[in-house]
PDB file of C-alpha atoms and ligand atoms in Angstrom:
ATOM      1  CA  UNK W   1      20.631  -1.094 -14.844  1.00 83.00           C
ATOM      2  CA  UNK W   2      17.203  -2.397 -15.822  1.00 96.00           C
ATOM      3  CA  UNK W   3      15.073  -4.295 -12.976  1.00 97.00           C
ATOM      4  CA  UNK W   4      15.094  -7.613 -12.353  1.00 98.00           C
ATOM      5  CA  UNK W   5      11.616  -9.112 -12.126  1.00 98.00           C
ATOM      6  CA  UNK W   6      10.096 -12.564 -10.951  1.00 98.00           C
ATOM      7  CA  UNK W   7       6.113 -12.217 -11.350  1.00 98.00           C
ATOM      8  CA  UNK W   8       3.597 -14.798 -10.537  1.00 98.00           C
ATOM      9  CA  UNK W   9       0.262 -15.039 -12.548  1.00 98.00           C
ATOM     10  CA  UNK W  10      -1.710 -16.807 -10.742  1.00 98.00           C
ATOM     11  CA  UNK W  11      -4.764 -16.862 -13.061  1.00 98.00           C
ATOM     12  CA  UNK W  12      -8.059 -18.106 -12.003  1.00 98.00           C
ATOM     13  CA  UNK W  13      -6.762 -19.910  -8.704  1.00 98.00           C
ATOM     14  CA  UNK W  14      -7.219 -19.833  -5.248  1.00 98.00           C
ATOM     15  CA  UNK W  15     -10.196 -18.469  -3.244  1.00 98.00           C
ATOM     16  CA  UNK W  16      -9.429 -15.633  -0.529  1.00 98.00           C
ATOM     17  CA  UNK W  17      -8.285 -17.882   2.203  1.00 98.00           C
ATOM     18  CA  UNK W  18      -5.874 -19.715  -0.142  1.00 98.00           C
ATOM     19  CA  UNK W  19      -4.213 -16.490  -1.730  1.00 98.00           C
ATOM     20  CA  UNK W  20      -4.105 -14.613   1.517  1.00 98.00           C
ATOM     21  CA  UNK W  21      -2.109 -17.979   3.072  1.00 98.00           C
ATOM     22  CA  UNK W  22       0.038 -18.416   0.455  1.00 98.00           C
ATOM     23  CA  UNK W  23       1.108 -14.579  -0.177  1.00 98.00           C
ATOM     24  CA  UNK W  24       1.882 -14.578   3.920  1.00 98.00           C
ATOM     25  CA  UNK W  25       4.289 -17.531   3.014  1.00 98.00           C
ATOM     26  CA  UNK W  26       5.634 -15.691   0.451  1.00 98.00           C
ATOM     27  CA  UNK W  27       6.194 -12.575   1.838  1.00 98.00           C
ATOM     28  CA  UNK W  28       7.537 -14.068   4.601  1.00 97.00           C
ATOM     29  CA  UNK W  29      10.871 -15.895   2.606  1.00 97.00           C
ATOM     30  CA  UNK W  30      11.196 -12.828   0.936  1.00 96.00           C
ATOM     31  CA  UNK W  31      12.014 -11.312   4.020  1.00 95.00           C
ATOM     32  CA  UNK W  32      14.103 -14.211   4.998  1.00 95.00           C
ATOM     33  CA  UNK W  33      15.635 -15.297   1.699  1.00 97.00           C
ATOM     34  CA  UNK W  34      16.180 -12.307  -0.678  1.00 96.00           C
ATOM     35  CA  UNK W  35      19.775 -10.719  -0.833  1.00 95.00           C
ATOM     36  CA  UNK W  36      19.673  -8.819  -4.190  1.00 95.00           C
ATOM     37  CA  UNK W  37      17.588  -6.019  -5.601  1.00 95.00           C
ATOM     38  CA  UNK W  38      15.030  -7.933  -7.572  1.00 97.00           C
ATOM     39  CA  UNK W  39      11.477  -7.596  -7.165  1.00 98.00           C
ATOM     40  CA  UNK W  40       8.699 -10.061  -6.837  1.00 98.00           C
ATOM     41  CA  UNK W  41       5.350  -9.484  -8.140  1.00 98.00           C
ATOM     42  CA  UNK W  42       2.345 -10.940  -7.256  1.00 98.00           C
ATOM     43  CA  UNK W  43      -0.424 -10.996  -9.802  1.00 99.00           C
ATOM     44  CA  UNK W  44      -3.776 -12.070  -8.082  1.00 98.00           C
ATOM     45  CA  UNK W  45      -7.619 -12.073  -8.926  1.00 98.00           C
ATOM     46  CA  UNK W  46      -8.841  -8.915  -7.935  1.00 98.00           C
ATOM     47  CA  UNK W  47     -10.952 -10.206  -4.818  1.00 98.00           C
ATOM     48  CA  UNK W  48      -7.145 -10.451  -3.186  1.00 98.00           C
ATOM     49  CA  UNK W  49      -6.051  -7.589  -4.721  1.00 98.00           C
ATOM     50  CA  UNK W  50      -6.790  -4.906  -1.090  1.00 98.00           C
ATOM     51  CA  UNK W  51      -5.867  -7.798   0.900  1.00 98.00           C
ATOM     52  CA  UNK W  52      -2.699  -8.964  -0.387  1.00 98.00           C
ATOM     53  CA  UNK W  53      -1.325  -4.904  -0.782  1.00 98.00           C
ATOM     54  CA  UNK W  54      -1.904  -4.308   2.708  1.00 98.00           C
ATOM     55  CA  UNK W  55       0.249  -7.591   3.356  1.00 98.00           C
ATOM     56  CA  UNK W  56       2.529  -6.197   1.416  1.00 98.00           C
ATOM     57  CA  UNK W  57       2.934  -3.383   3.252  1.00 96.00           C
ATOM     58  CA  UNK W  58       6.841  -2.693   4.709  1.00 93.00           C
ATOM     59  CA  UNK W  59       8.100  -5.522   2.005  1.00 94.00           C
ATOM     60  CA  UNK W  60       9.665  -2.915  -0.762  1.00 94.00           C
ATOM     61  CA  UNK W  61      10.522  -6.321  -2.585  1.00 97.00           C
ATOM     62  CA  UNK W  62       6.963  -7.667  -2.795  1.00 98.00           C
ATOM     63  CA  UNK W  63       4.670  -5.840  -5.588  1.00 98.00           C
ATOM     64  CA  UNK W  64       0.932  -6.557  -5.899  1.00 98.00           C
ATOM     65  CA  UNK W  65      -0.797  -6.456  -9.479  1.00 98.00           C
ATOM     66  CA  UNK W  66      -3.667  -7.490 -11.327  1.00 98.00           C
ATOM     67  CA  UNK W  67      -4.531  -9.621 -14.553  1.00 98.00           C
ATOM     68  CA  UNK W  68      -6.390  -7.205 -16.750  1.00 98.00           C
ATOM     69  CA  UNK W  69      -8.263  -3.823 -16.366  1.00 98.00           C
ATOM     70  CA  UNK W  70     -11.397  -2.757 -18.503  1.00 98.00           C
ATOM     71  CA  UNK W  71     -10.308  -0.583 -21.548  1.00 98.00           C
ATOM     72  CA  UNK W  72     -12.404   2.224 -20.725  1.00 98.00           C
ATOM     73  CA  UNK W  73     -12.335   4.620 -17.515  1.00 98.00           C
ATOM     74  CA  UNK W  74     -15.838   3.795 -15.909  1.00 98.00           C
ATOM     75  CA  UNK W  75     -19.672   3.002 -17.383  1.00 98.00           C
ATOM     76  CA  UNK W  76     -21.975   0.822 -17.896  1.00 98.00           C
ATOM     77  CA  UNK W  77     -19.859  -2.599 -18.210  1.00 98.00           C
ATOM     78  CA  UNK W  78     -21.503  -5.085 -16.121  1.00 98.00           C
ATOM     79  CA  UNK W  79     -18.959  -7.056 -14.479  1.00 98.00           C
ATOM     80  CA  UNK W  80     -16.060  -5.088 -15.376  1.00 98.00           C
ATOM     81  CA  UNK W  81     -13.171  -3.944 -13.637  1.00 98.00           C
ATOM     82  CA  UNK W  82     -11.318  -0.209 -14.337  1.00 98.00           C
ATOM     83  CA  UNK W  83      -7.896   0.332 -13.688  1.00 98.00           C
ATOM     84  CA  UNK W  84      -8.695   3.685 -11.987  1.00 98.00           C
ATOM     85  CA  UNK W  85     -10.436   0.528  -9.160  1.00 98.00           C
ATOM     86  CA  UNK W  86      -7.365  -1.212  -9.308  1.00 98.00           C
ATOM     87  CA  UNK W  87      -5.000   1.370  -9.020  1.00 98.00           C
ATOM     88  CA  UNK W  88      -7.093   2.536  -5.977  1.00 98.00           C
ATOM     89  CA  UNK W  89      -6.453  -0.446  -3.950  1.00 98.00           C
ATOM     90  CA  UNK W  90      -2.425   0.008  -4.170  1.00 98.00           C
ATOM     91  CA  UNK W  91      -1.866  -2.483  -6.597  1.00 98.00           C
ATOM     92  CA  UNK W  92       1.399  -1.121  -8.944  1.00 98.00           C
ATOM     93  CA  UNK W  93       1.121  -4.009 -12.084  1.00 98.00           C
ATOM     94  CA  UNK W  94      -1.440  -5.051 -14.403  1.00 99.00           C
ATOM     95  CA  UNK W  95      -0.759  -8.088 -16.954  1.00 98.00           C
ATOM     96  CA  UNK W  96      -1.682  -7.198 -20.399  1.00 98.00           C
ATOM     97  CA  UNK W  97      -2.057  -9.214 -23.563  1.00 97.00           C
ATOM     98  CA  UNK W  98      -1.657 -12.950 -22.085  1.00 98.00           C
ATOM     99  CA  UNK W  99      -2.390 -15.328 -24.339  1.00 97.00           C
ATOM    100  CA  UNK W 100      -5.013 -16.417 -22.971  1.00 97.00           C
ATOM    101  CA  UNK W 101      -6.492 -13.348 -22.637  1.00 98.00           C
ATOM    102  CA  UNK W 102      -6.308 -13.045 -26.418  1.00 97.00           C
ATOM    103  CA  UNK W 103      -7.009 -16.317 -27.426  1.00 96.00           C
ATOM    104  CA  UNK W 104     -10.550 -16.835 -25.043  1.00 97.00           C
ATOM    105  CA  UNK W 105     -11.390 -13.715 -25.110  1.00 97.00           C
ATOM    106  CA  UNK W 106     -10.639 -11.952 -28.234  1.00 97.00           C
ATOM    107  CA  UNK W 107      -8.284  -9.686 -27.427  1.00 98.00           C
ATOM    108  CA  UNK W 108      -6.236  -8.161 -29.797  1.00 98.00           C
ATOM    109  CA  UNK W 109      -3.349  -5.587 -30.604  1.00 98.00           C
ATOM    110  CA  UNK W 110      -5.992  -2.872 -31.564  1.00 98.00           C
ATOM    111  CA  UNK W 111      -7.688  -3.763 -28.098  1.00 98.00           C
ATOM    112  CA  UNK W 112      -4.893  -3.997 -26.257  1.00 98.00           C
ATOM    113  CA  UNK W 113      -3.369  -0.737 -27.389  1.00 98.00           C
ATOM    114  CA  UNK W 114      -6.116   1.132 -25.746  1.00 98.00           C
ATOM    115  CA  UNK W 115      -5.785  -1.007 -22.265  1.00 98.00           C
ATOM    116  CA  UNK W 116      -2.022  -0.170 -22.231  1.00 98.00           C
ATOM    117  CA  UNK W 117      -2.872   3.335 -22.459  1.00 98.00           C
ATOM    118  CA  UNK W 118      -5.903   3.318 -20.227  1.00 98.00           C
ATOM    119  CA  UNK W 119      -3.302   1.164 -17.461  1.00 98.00           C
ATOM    120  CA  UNK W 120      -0.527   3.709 -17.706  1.00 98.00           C
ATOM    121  CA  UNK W 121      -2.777   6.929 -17.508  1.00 98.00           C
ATOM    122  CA  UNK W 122      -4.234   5.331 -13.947  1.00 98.00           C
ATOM    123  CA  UNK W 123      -0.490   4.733 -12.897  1.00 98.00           C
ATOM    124  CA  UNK W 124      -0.453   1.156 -13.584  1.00 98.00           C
ATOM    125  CA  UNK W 125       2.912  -0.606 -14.596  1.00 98.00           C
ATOM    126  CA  UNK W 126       1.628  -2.961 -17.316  1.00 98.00           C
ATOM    127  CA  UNK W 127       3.562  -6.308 -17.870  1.00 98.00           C
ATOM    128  CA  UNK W 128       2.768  -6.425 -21.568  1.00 98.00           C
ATOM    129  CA  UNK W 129       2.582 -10.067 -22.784  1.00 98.00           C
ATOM    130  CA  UNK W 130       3.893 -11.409 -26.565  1.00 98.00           C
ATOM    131  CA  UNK W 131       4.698 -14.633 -28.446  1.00 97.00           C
ATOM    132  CA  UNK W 132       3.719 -16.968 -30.989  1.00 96.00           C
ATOM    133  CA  UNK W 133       1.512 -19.901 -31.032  1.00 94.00           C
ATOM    134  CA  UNK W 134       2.984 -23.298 -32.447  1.00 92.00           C
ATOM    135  CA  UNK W 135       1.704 -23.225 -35.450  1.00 93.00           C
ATOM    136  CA  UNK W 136       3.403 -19.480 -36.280  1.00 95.00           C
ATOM    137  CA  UNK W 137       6.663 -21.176 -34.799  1.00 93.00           C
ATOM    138  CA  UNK W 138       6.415 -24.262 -37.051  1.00 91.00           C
ATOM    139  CA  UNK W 139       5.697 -21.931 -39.865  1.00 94.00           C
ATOM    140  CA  UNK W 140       8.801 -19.838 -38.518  1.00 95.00           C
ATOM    141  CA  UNK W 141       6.675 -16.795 -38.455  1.00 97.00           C
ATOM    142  CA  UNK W 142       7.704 -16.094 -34.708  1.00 97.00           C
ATOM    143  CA  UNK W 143       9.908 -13.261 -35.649  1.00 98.00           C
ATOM    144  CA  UNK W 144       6.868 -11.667 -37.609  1.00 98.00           C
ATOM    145  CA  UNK W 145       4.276 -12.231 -34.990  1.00 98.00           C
ATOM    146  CA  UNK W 146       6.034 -10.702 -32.465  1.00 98.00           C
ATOM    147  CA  UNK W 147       7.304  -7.704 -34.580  1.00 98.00           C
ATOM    148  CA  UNK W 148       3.490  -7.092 -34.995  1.00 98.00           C
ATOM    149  CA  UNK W 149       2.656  -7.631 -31.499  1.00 98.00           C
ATOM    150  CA  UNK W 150       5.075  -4.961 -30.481  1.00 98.00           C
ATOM    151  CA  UNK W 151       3.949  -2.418 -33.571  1.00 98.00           C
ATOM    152  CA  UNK W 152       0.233  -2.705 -32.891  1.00 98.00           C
ATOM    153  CA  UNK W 153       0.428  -3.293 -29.063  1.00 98.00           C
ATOM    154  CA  UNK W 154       3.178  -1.121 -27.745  1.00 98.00           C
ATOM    155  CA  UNK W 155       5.129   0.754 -30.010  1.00 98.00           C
ATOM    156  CA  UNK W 156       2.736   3.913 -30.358  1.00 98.00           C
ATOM    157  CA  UNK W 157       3.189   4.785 -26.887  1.00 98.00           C
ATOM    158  CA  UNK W 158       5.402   8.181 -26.305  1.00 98.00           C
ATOM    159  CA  UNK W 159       9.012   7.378 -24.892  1.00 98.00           C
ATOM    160  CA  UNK W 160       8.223   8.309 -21.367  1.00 98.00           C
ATOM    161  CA  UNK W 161       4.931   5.817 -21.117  1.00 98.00           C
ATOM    162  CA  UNK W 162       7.057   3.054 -22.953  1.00 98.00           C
ATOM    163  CA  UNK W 163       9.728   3.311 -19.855  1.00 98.00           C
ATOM    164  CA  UNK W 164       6.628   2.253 -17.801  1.00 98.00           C
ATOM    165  CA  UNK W 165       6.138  -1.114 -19.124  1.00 98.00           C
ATOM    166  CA  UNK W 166       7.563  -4.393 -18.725  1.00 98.00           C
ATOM    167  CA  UNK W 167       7.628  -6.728 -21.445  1.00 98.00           C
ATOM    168  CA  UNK W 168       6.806 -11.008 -20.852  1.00 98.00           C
ATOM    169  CA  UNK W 169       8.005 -12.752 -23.810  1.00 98.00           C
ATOM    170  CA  UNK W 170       5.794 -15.689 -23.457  1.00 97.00           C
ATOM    171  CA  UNK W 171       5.564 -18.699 -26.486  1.00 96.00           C
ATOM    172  CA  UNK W 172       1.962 -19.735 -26.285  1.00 93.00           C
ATOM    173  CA  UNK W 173       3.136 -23.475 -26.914  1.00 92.00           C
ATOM    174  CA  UNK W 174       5.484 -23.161 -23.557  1.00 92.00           C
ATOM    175  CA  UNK W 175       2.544 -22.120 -21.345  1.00 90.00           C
ATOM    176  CA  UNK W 176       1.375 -24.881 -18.958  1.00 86.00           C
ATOM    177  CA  UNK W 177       2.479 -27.456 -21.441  1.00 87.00           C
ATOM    178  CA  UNK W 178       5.723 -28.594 -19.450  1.00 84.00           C
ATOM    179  CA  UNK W 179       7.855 -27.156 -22.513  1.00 83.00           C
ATOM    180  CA  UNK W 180       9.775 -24.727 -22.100  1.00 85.00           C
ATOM    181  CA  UNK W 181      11.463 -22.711 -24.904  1.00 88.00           C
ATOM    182  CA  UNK W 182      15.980 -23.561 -24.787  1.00 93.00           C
ATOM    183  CA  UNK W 183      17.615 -20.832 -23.264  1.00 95.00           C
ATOM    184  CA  UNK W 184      18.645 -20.237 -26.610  1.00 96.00           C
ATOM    185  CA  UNK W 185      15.517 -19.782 -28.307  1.00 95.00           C
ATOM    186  CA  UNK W 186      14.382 -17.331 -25.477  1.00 97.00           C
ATOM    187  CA  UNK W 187      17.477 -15.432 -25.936  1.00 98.00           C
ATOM    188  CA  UNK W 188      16.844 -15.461 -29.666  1.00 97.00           C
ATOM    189  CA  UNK W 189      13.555 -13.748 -29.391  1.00 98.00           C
ATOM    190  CA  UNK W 190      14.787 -11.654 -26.569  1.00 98.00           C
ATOM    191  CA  UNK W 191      17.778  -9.717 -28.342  1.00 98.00           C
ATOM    192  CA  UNK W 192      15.187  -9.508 -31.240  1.00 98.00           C
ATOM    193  CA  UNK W 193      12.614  -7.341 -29.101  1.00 98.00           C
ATOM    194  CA  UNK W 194      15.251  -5.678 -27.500  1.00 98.00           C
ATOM    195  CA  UNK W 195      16.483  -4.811 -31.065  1.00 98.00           C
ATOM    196  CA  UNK W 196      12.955  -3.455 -32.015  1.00 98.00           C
ATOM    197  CA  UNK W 197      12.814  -1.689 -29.268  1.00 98.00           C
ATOM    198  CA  UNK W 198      15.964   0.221 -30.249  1.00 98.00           C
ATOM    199  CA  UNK W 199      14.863   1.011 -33.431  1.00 98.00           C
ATOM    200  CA  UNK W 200      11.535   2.076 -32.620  1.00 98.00           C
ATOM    201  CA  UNK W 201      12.653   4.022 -29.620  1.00 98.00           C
ATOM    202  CA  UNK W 202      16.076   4.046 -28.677  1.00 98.00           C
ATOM    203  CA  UNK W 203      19.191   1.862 -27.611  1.00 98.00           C
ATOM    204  CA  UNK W 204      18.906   3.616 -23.869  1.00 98.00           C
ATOM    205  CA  UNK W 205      15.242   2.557 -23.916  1.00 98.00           C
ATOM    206  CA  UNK W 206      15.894  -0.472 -25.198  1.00 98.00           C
ATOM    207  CA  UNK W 207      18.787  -1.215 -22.458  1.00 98.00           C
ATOM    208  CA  UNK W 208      16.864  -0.140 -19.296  1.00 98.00           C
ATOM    209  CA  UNK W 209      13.403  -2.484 -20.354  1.00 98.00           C
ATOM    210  CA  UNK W 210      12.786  -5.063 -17.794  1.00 98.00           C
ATOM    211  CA  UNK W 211      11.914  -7.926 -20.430  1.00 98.00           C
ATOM    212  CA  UNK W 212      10.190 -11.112 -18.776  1.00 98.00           C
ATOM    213  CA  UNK W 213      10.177 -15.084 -19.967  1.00 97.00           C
ATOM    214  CA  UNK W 214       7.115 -17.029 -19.302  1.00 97.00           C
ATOM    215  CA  UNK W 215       6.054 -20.759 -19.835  1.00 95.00           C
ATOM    216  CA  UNK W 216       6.564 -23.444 -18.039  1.00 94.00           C
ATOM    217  CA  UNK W 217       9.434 -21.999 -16.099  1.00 96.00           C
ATOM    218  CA  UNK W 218      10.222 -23.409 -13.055  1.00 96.00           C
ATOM    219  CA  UNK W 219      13.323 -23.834 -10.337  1.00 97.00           C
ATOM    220  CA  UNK W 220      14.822 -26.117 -12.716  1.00 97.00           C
ATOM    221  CA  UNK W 221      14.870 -24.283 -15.312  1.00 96.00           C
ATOM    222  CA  UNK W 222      14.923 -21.002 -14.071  1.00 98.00           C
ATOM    223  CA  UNK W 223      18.913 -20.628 -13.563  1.00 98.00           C
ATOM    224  CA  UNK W 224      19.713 -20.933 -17.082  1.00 97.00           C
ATOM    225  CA  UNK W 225      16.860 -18.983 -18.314  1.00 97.00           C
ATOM    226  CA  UNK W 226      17.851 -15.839 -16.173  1.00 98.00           C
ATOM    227  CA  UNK W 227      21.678 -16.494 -16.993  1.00 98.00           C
ATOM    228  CA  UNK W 228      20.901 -15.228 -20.921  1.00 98.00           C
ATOM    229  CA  UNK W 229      22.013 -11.400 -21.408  1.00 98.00           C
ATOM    230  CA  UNK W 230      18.649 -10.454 -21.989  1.00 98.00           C
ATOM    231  CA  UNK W 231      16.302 -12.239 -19.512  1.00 98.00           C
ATOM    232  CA  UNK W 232      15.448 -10.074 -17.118  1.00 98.00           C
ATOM    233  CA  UNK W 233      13.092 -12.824 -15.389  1.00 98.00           C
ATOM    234  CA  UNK W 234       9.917 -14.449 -15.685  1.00 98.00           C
ATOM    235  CA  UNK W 235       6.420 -14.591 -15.937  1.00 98.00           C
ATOM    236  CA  UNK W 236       5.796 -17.723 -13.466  1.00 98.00           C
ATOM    237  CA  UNK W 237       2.164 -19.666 -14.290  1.00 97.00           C
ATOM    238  CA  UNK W 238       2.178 -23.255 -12.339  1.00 97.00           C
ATOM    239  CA  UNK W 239       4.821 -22.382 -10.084  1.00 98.00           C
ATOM    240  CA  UNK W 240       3.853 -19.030  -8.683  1.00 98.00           C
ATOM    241  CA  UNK W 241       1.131 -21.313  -6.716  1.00 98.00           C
ATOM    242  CA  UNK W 242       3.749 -23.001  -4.524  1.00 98.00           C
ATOM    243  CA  UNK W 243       5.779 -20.628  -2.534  1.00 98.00           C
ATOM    244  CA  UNK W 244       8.994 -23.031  -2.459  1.00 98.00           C
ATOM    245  CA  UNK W 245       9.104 -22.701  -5.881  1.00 98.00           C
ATOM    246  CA  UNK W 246       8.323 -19.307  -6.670  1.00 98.00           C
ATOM    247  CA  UNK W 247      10.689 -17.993  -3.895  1.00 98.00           C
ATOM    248  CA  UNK W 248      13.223 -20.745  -5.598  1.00 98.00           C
ATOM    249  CA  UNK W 249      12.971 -18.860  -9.170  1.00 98.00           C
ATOM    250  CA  UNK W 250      12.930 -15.181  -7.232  1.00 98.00           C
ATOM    251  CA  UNK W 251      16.235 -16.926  -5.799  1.00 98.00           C
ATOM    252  CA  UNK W 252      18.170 -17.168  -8.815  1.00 98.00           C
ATOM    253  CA  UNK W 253      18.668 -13.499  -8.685  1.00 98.00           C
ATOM    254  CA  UNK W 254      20.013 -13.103  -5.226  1.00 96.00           C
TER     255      UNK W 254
HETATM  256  P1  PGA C 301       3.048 -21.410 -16.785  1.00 91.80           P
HETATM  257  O1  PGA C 301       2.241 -20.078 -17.156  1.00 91.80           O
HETATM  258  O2  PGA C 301       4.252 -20.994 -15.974  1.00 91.80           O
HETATM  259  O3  PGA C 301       2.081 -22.252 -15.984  1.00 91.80           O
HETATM  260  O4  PGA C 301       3.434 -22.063 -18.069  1.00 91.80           O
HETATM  261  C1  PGA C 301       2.911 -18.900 -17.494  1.00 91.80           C
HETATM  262  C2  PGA C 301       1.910 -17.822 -17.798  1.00 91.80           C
HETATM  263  O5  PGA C 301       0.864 -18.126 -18.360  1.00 91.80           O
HETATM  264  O6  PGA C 301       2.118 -16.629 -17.494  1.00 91.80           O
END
């Protein structure tokens, strides 16, 4: 049985004080509110990064990870941030390929290719992030895009890194917009990758990959999202930042 995931991304928000208050409140109705064997992921800036593992500590259902890693091992990269730093800390995720990550800072498949590899090598569980903007949609290119993503991004890792990585399928035009994809167009998109993933791999591979949804999901929404066959979870934005409502979506899987 793959793993059932809930991750929060909780991009550029929060200063230490804020994300060290609101993981305790987290962590806290995890203990009190979790019944089944999903995990919830936290995925802070780096300054809480120490902090929030050692919170962490003795909660097996709380993860700690990061939002991107440098591509290369160490150097002169003023600014930067290895995953060899990251891993060091405790931290066990590292998003990869958010949109936003490729669209403000040019990151692309080629790029990200080399991150993936760098993550995994330092022991860090990538959550690997694809979709299409609107326009591709509109242009129904979304199957294309995201066959691409997969092929450039993913697919050239050996079976045994591939079982390493989750997946976040994540429509750029869902993210912090309010609109979310239907159940059934996630579920669309999600049998597809699955599909590629067989092909490229295998069906076993395919079967045990934790793959995520991500945009504008929310308690609401979250119950029918997770009901499709091959949801696995989500990628929580907006609502990772209230711990009501991201303990509400780790909820739906208890
Ligand atoms: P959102 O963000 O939930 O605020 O739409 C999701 C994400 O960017 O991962």
């Amino acid at each position: 049985m793959r793993k059932k995931i809930v991750a929060g991304n909780w991009k550029m928000n929060l200063d230490y004080n804020e994300g060290l208050s609101l993981f305790s409140e987290i962590t806290n109705m995890v203990k009190d509110e979790i019944t089944g064997s999903q995990q919830a992921v936290v995925c802070s800036p780096f300054i809480h990064l120490h902090s929030l593992v050692q919170m962490a500590k003795g909660y097996d259902k709380v993860a700690v990870g990061a939002q991107n890693i440098h591509q290369n091992e160490s150097g002169a990269y003023t600014g930067e941030v290895s995953a060899k730093m990251v891993k060091s800390v405790g931290a066990e995720y590292v998003i990869l390929g958010h949109s936003e990550r490729r669209q403000y800072f040019g990151e692309d498949n080629q790029l990200l290719a080399v991150k993936t590899e760098t993550a995994l090598k330092n022991g860090l569980k990538p959550i690997f992030c694809i979709g299409e903007t609107l326009d591709e949609r509109e242009a129904e290119q979304h199957f294309d895009v995201i066959r691409t993503q997969l092929k450039e991004g993913v697919f050239s890792l050996s079976t045994e890194q591939f079982s390493q990585l989750v997946l976040a399928y994540e429509p750029v035009w869902a993210i912090g917009t309010g609109k979310t994809a239907t159940s059934e167009q996630a579920q669309e998109i999600h049998a597809f990758i699955r599909e590629e993933i067989a092909n490229n791999y295998s069906q076993e591979v395919a079967d045990n990959t934790t793959i995520l949804y991500g945009g504008s999901c929310n308690p609401k929404n979250a119950p029918e999202l997770f009901a499709q066959p091959d949801i696995d979870g989500g990628l929580i934005g907006g609502a990772s930042l209230k711990s009501r409502d991201f303990l509400d979506i780790v909820k739906v899987f208890n």
